[in-house]
Coordinates of C-alpha atoms and ligand atoms in Angstrom, one line a residue:
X182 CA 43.5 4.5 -0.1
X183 CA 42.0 1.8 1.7
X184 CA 38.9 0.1 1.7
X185 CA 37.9 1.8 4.7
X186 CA 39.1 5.4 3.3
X187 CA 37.0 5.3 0.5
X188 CA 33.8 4.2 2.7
X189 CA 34.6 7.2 4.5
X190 CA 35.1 9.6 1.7
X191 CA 31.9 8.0 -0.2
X192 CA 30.1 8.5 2.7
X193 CA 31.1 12.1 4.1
X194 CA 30.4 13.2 0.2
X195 CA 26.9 11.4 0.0
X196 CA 24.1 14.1 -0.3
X197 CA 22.0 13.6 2.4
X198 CA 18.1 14.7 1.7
X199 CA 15.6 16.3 3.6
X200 CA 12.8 14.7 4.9
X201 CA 10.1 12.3 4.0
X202 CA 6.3 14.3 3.7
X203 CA 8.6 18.4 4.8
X204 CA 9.0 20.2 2.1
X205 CA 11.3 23.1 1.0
X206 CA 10.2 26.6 -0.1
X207 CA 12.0 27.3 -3.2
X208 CA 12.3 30.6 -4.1
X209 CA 10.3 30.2 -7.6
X210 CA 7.2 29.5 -4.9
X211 CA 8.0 32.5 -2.5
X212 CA 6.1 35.1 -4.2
X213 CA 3.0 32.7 -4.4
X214 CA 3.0 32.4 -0.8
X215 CA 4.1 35.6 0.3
X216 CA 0.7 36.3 -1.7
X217 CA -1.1 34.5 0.1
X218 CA 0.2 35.6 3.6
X219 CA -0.6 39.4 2.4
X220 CA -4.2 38.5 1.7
X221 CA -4.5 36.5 5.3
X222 CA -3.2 39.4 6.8
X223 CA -5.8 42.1 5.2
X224 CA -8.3 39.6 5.4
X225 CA -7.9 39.4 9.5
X226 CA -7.7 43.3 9.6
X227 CA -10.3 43.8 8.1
X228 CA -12.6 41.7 10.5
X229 CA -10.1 43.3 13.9
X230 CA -8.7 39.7 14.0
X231 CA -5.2 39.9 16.1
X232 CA -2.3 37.8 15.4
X233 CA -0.9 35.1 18.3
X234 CA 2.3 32.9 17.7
X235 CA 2.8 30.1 20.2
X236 CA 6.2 28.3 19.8
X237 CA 6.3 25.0 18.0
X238 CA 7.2 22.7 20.6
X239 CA 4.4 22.1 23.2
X240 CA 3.9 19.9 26.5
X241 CA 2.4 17.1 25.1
X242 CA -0.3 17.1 27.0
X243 CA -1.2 20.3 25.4
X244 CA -2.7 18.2 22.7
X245 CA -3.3 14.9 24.6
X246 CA -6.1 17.2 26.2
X247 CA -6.7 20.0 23.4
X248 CA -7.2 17.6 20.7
X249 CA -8.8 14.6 22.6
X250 CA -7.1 11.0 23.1
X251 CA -9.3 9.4 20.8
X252 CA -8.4 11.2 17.7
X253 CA -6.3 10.2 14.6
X254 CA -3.8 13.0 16.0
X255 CA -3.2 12.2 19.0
X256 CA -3.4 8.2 18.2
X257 CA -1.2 7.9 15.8
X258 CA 0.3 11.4 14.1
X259 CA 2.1 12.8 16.7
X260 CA 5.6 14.2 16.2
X261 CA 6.6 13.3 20.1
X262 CA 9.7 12.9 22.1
X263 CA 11.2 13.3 25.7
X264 CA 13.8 16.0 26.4
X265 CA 17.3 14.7 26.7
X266 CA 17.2 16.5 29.8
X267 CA 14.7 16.9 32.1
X268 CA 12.4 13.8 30.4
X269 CA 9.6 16.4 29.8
X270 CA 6.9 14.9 27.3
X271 CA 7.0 17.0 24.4
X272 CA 5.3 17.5 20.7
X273 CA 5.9 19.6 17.5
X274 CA 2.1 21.0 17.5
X275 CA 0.3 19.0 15.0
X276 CA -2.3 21.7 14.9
X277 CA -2.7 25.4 16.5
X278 CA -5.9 25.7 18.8
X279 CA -4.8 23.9 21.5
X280 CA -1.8 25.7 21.9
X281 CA -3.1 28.7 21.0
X282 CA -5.9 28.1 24.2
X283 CA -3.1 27.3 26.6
X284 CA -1.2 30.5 25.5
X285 CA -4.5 32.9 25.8
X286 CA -5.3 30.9 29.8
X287 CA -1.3 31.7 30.5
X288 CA -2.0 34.7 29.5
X289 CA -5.0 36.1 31.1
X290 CA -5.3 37.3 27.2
X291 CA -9.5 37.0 27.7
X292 CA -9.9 38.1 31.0
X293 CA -10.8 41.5 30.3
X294 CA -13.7 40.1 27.8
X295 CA -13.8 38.4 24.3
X296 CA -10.8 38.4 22.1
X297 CA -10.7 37.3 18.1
X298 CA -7.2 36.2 17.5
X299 CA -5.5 34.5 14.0
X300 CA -2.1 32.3 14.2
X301 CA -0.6 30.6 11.3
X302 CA 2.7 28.4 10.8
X303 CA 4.6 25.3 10.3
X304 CA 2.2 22.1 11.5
X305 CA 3.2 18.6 12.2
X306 CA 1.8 15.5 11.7
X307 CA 2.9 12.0 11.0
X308 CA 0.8 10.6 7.9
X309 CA 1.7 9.2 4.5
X310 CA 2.7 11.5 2.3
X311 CA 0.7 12.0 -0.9
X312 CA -0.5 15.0 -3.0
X313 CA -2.1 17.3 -0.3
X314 CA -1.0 16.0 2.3
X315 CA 2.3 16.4 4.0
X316 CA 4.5 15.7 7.1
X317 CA 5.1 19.1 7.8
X318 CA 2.3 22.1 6.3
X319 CA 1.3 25.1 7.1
X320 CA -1.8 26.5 8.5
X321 CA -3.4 29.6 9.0
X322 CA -6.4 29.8 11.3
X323 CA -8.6 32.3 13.6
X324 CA -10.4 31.7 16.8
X325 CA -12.4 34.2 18.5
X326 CA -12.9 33.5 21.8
X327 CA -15.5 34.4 24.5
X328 CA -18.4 35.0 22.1
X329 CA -21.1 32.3 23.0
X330 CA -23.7 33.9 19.7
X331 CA -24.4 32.5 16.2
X332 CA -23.4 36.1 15.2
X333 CA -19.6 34.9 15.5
X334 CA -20.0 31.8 13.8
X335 CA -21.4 33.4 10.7
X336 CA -18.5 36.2 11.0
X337 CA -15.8 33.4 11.1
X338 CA -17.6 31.7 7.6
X339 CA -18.0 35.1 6.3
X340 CA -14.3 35.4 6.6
X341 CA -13.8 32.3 5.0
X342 CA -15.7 32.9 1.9
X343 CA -13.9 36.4 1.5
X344 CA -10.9 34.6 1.3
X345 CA -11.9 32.5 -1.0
X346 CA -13.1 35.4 -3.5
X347 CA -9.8 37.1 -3.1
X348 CA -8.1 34.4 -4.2
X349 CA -9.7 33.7 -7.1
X350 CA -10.7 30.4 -5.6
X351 CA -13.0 28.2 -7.9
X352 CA -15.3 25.4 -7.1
X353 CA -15.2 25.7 -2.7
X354 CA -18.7 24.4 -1.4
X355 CA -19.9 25.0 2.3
X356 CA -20.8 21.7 4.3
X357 CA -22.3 23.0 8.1
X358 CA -23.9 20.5 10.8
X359 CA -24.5 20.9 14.5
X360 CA -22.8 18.5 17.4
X361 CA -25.6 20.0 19.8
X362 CA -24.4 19.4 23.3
X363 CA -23.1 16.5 25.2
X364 CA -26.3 15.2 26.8
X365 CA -27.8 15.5 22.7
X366 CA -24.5 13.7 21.8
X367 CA -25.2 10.8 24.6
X368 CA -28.4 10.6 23.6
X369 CA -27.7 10.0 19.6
X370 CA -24.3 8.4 21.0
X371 CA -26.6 5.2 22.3
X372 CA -28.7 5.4 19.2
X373 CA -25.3 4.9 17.1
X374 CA -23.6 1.8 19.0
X375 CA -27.0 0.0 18.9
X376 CA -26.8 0.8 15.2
X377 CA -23.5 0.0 14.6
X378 CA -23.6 -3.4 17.1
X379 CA -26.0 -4.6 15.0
X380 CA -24.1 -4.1 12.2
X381 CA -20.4 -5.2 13.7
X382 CA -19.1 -7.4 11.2
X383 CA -19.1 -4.3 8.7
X384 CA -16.7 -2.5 10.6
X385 CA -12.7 -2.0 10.2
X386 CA -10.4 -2.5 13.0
X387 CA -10.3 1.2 13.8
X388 CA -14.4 1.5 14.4
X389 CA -14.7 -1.4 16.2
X390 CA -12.4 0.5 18.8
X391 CA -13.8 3.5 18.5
X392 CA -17.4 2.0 18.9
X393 CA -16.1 1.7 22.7
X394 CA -14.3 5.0 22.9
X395 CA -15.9 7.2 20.8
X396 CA -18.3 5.7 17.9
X397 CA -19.4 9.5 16.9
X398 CA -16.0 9.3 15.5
X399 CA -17.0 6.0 13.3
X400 CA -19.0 8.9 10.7
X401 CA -15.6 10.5 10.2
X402 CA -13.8 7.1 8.9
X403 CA -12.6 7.6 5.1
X404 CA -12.9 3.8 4.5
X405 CA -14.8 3.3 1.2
X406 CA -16.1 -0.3 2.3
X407 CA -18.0 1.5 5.1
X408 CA -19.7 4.9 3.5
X409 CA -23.0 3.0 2.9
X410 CA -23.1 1.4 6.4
X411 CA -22.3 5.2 7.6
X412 CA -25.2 6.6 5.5
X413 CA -27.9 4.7 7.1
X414 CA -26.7 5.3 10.5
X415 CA -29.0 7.6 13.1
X416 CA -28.1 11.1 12.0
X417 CA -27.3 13.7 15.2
X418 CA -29.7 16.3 14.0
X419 CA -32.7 14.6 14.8
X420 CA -31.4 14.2 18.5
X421 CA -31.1 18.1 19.0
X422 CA -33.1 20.1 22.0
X423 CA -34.6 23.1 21.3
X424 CA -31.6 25.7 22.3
X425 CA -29.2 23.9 19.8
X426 CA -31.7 24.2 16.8
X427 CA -31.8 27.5 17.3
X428 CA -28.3 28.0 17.3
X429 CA -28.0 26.4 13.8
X430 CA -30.9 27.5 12.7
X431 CA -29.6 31.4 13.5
X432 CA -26.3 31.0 12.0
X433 CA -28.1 29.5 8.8
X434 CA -30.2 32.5 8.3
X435 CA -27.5 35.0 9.0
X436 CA -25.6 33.1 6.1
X437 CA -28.4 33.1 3.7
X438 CA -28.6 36.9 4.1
X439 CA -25.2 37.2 3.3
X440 CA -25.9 35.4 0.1
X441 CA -23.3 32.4 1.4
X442 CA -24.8 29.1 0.0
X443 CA -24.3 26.2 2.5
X444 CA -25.4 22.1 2.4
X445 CA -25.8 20.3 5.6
X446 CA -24.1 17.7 6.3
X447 CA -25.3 15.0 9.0
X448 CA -21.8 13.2 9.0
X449 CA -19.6 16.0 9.4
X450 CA -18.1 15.1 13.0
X451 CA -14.8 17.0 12.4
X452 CA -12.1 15.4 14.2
X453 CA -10.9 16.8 17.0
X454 CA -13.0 15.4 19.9
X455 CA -14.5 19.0 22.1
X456 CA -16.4 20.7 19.1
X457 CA -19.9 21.3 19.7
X458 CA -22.7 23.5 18.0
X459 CA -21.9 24.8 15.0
X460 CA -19.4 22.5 12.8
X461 CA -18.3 23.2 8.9
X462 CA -15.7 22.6 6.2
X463 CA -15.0 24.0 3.0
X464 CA -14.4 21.5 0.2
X465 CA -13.6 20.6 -3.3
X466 CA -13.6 18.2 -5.9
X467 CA -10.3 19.9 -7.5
X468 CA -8.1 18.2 -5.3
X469 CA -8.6 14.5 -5.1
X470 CA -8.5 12.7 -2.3
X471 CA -7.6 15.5 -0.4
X472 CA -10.5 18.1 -0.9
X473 CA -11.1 19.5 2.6
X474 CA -8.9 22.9 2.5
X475 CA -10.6 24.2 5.7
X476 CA -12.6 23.7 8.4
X477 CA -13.9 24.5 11.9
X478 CA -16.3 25.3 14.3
X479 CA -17.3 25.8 17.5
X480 CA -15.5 24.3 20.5
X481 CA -17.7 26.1 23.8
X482 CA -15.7 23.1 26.6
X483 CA -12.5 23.6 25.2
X484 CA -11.4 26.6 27.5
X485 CA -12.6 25.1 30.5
X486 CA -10.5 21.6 29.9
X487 CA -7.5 22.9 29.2
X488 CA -7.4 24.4 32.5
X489 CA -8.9 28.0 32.0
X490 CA -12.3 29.8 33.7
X491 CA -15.3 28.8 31.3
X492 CA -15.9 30.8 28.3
X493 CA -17.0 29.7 24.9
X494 CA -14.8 29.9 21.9
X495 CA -15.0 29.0 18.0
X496 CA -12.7 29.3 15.1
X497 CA -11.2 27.3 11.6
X498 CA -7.9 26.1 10.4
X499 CA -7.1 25.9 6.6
X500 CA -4.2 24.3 4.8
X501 CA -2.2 26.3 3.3
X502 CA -0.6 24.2 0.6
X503 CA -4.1 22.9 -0.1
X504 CA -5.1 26.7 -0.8
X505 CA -2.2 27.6 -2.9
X506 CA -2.6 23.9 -5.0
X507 CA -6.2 25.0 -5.6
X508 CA -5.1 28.5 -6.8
X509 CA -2.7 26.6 -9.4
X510 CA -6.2 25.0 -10.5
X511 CA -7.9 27.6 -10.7
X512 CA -5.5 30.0 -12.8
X513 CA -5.5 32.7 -9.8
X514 CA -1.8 32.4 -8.7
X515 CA 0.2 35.8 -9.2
X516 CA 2.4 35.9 -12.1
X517 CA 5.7 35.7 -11.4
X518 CA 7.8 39.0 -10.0
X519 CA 10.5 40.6 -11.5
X520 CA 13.6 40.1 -9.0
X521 CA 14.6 44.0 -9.3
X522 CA 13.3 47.4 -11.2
X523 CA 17.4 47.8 -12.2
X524 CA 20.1 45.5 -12.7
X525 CA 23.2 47.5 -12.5
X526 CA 26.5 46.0 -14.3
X527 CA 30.3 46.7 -14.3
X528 CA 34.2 45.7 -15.5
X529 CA 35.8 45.4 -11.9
X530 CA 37.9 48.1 -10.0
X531 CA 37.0 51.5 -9.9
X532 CA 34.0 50.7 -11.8
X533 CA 33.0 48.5 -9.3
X534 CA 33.2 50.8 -6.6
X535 CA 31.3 53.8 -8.6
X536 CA 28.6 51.2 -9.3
X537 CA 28.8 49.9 -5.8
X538 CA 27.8 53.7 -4.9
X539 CA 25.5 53.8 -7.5
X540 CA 23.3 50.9 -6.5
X541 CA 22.9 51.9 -2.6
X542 CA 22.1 55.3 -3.8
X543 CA 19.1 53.5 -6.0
X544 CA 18.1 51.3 -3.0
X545 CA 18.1 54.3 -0.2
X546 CA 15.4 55.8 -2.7
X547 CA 13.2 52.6 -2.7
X548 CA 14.7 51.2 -6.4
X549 CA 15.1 47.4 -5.9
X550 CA 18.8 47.3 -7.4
X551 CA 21.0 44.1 -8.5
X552 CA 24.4 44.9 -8.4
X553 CA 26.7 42.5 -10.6
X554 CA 28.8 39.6 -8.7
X555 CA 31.1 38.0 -10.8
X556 CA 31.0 34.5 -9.7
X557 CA 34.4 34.0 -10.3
X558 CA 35.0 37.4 -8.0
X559 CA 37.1 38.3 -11.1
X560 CA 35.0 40.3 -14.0
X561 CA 32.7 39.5 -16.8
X562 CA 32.2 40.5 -20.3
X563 CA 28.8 42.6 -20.8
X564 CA 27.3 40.0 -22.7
X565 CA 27.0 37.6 -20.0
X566 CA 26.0 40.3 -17.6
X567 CA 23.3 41.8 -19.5
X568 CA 22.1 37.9 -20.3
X569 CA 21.7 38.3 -15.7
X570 CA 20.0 41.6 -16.3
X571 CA 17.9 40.2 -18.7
X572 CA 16.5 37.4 -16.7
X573 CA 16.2 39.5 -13.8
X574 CA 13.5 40.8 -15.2
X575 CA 14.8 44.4 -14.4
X576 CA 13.4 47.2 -16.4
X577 CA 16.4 49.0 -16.6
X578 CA 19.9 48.5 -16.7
X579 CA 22.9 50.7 -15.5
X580 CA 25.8 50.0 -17.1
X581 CA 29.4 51.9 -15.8
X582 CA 32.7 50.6 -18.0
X583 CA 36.1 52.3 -17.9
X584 CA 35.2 54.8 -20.5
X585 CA 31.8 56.2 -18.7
X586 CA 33.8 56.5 -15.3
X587 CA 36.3 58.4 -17.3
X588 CA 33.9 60.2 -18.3
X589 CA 31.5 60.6 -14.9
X590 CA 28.5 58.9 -17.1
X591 CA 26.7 55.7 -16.8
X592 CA 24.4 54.3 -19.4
X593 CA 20.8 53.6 -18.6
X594 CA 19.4 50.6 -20.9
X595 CA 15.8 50.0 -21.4
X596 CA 15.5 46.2 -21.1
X597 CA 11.6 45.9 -22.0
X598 CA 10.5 48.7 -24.7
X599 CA 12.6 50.5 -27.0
X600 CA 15.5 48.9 -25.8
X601 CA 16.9 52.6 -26.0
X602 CA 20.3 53.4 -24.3
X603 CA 21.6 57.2 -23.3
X604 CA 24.3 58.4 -21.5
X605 CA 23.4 60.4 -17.9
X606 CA 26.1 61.7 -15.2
X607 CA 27.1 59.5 -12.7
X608 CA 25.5 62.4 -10.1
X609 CA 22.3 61.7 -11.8
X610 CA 21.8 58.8 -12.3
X611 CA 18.9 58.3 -9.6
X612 CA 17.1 61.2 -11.0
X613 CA 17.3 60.0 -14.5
X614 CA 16.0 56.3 -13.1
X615 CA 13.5 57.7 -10.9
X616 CA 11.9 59.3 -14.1
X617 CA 12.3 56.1 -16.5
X618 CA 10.8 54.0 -14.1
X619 CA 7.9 56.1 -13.5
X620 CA 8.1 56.5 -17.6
X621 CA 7.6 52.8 -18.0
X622 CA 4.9 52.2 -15.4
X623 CA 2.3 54.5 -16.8
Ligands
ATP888 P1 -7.9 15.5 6.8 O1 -9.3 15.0 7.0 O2 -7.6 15.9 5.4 O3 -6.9 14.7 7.4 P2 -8.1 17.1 9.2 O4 -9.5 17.0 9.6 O5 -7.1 16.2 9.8 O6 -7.9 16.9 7.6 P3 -7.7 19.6 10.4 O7 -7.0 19.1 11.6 O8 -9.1 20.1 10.5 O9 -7.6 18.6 9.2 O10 -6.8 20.8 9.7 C1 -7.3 21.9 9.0 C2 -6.8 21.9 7.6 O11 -5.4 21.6 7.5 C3 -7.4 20.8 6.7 O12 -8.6 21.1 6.2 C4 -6.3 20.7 5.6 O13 -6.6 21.7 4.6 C5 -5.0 21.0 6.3 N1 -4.3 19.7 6.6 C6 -4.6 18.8 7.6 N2 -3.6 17.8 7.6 C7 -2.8 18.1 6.6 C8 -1.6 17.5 6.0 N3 -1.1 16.4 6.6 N4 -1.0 18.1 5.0 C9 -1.5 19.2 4.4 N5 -2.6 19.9 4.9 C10 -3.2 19.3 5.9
MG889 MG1 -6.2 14.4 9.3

């Protein structure tokens, strides 16, 4: 071969890897999420919560206007490209209310009146990878939309903290604050650049930009060198009117009779740029640096902006990979599932075909059935067979070698108990299943 040859053969035989910050679902994980994706879907039932899927690629302006110019989003995360044919401007969603919003005003989905919708799905966002946080991740989230009360903001926490117990999640504290509305924000707005104009020379490269475009923003930075600056600065609460006090102060009080312990929180901003009212997360000291694992709140303009008629709207997103991480930490993930209730095994031939039978016979009754593959398509001694059944983790075993078929028998094995083993017909073996796997479950 030459040189050349054996570039190309190195290089069409290189494993090429997936990529940085999107990670795989591996089946020893499925269970844990399809877990979690049961609960989420009870959960939203339970509160009459209907499910929306918008596709992943959006206009970009979807989120250029959804999410706000002036966020770390839309700055600097965005998955974005221009379509190799037409030039259109478009984005994997890096999060799900905007698109959501521009489905439900393409829609006329809230013309009729209010509507309390859920979404969840793959999310994209172009950060540095580290525990918690990823390129690509999954969220789930609700918005109801249309309802202008603190009533629906306390549902929407209610269902948070629901979830929560039904995981088995430990350790996730409530942190609420009010954005008032804009003229309150302008007001507390020209307070804040004052503040932080005095204090310029404390502030990073990003703040100082943001104390021209948007310096409410500057109480969300996660810089460490600036917490203490950001802790004297004029807090937004003292700036609210009347109507928004009463707002928060309704929600609050329809939470404490609910027993749902909160702590307010003057710098929670949230980051997308058109919340107002009502803001909250849920965090945690169990995950490190990453310890928000939802968060939310009202977002009354949003509607309007992207395009729609006016109507208020409010809702939260959580991670899911933060959720199932903080499960892991707090001992609630299921245990692992068996793979099947019977693991059947044969030599090859006609015994493959009468176990072939045998199995679809078990799964038309609702038996989750492994049927033997050789992998050399050949045939395999017992041992190594019953060492698959084994780790299946099937209950049973149903075992059909040349001498059962001559026979018309099969052998049932118990796998877990006795470990007991008895002959049945062929025409019975279902019957003789049904009854040793309702045997071994009480
Ligand atoms: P953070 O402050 O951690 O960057 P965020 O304010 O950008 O979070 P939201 O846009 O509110 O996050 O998204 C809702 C939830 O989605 C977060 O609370 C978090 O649990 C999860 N999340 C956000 N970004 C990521 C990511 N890159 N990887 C994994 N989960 C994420
Ligand atoms: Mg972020």
């Amino acid at each position: 071969m030459t040189d050349q040859n054996v570039k190309d053969k190195v290089q069409k035989t290189q494993k090429i890897n997936g990529v940085r910050g999107m990670n795989d679902l591996l089946p020893a994980d499925a269970a844990q999420w399809a877990h979690l994706e049961h609960v989420l879907r009870d959960l939203t039932r339970a509160y009459g919560y209907e499910f929306l899927r918008t596709p992943i690629v959006e206009a970009t302006a979807v989120f250029q206007r959804g999410i706000g110019e002036v966020t770390d989003i839309v700055e600097k995360e965005m998955y974005s490209f221009e379509d190799r044919l037409n030039g259109e401007h478009l984005t994997l969603r890096p999060e799900g209310t905007a698109a959501l919003v521009r489905s439900v005003i393409e829609n006329n989905l809230i013309y009729e009146g209010p509507k309390r919708l859920w979404y969840t799905g793959p999310m994209f966002r172009h950060e540095r990878p580290q525990r918690g946080r990823y390129r690509q991740f999954h969220q789930f989230g609700i918005e109801a939309l249309g309802f202008a009360g603190p009533d629906i903001d306390a549902e929407i926490i209610l269902m948070g903290q629901r979830l929560w117990d039904e995981l088995g999640l430990k350790g996730v504290r409530l942190e609420i604050n009010s954005l008032g509305q804009a003229p309150e924000r302008a007001e507390h707005r020209a307070a804040l650049v004052t503040y932080f104009e005095k204090n310029k020379a404390q502030l990073d490269e990003d703040s100082q930009r943001r104390l021209i475009t948007n310096p409410l923003r500057i109480l969300d930075s996660k810089n460490p060198e600036m917490q203490a600056l950001i802790e004297g600065a004029p807090k937004l609460l003292d700036f609210l009117g009347e109507e928004s006090l009463k707002h928060f102060n309704a929600v609050q009080a329809l939470l404490k009779a609910n027993n749902i312990p909160c702590k307010i929180n003057p710098r929670l901003v949230r980051g997308l740029d058109y919340y107002n009212l009502t803001v909250f997360e849920w965090v945690t000291e169990e995950l490190g640096a990453q310890g928000t694992i939802a968060g939310g709140g009202r977002y009354d303009p949003l509607i309007e902006r992207m395009g729609g008629k006016a109507a208020p709207a409010c809702g939260w997103a959580m991670g899911m990979e933060r959720v199932l991480e903080l499960m892991k930490v707090s001992g609630s993930l299921p245990e692992a599932q068996a793979q099947c209730d019977i693991f059947v095994l044969h030599q090859g031939g006609e015994t493959l075909t009468a176990a072939m039978i045998i199995a679809e016979r078990l799964r038309s009754a609702g038996i989750d059935t492994i049927l033997f593959c050789p992998p050399d398509g050949q045939s395999a001694s017992f041992k190594s067979q019953m060492k698959k059944a084994d780790s299946s983790g099937a209950a049973f075993a149903v075992i059909i070698g040349p001498d059962e078929l001559a026979k018309n028998e099969a052998q049932l094995k118990d796998l877990r108990g006795t470990g007991e083993q008895k002959s049945v017909p062929l025409d019975d073996v279902l019957g003789a299943a049904i009854d040793a796997l309702v045997g071994s479950s009480e």
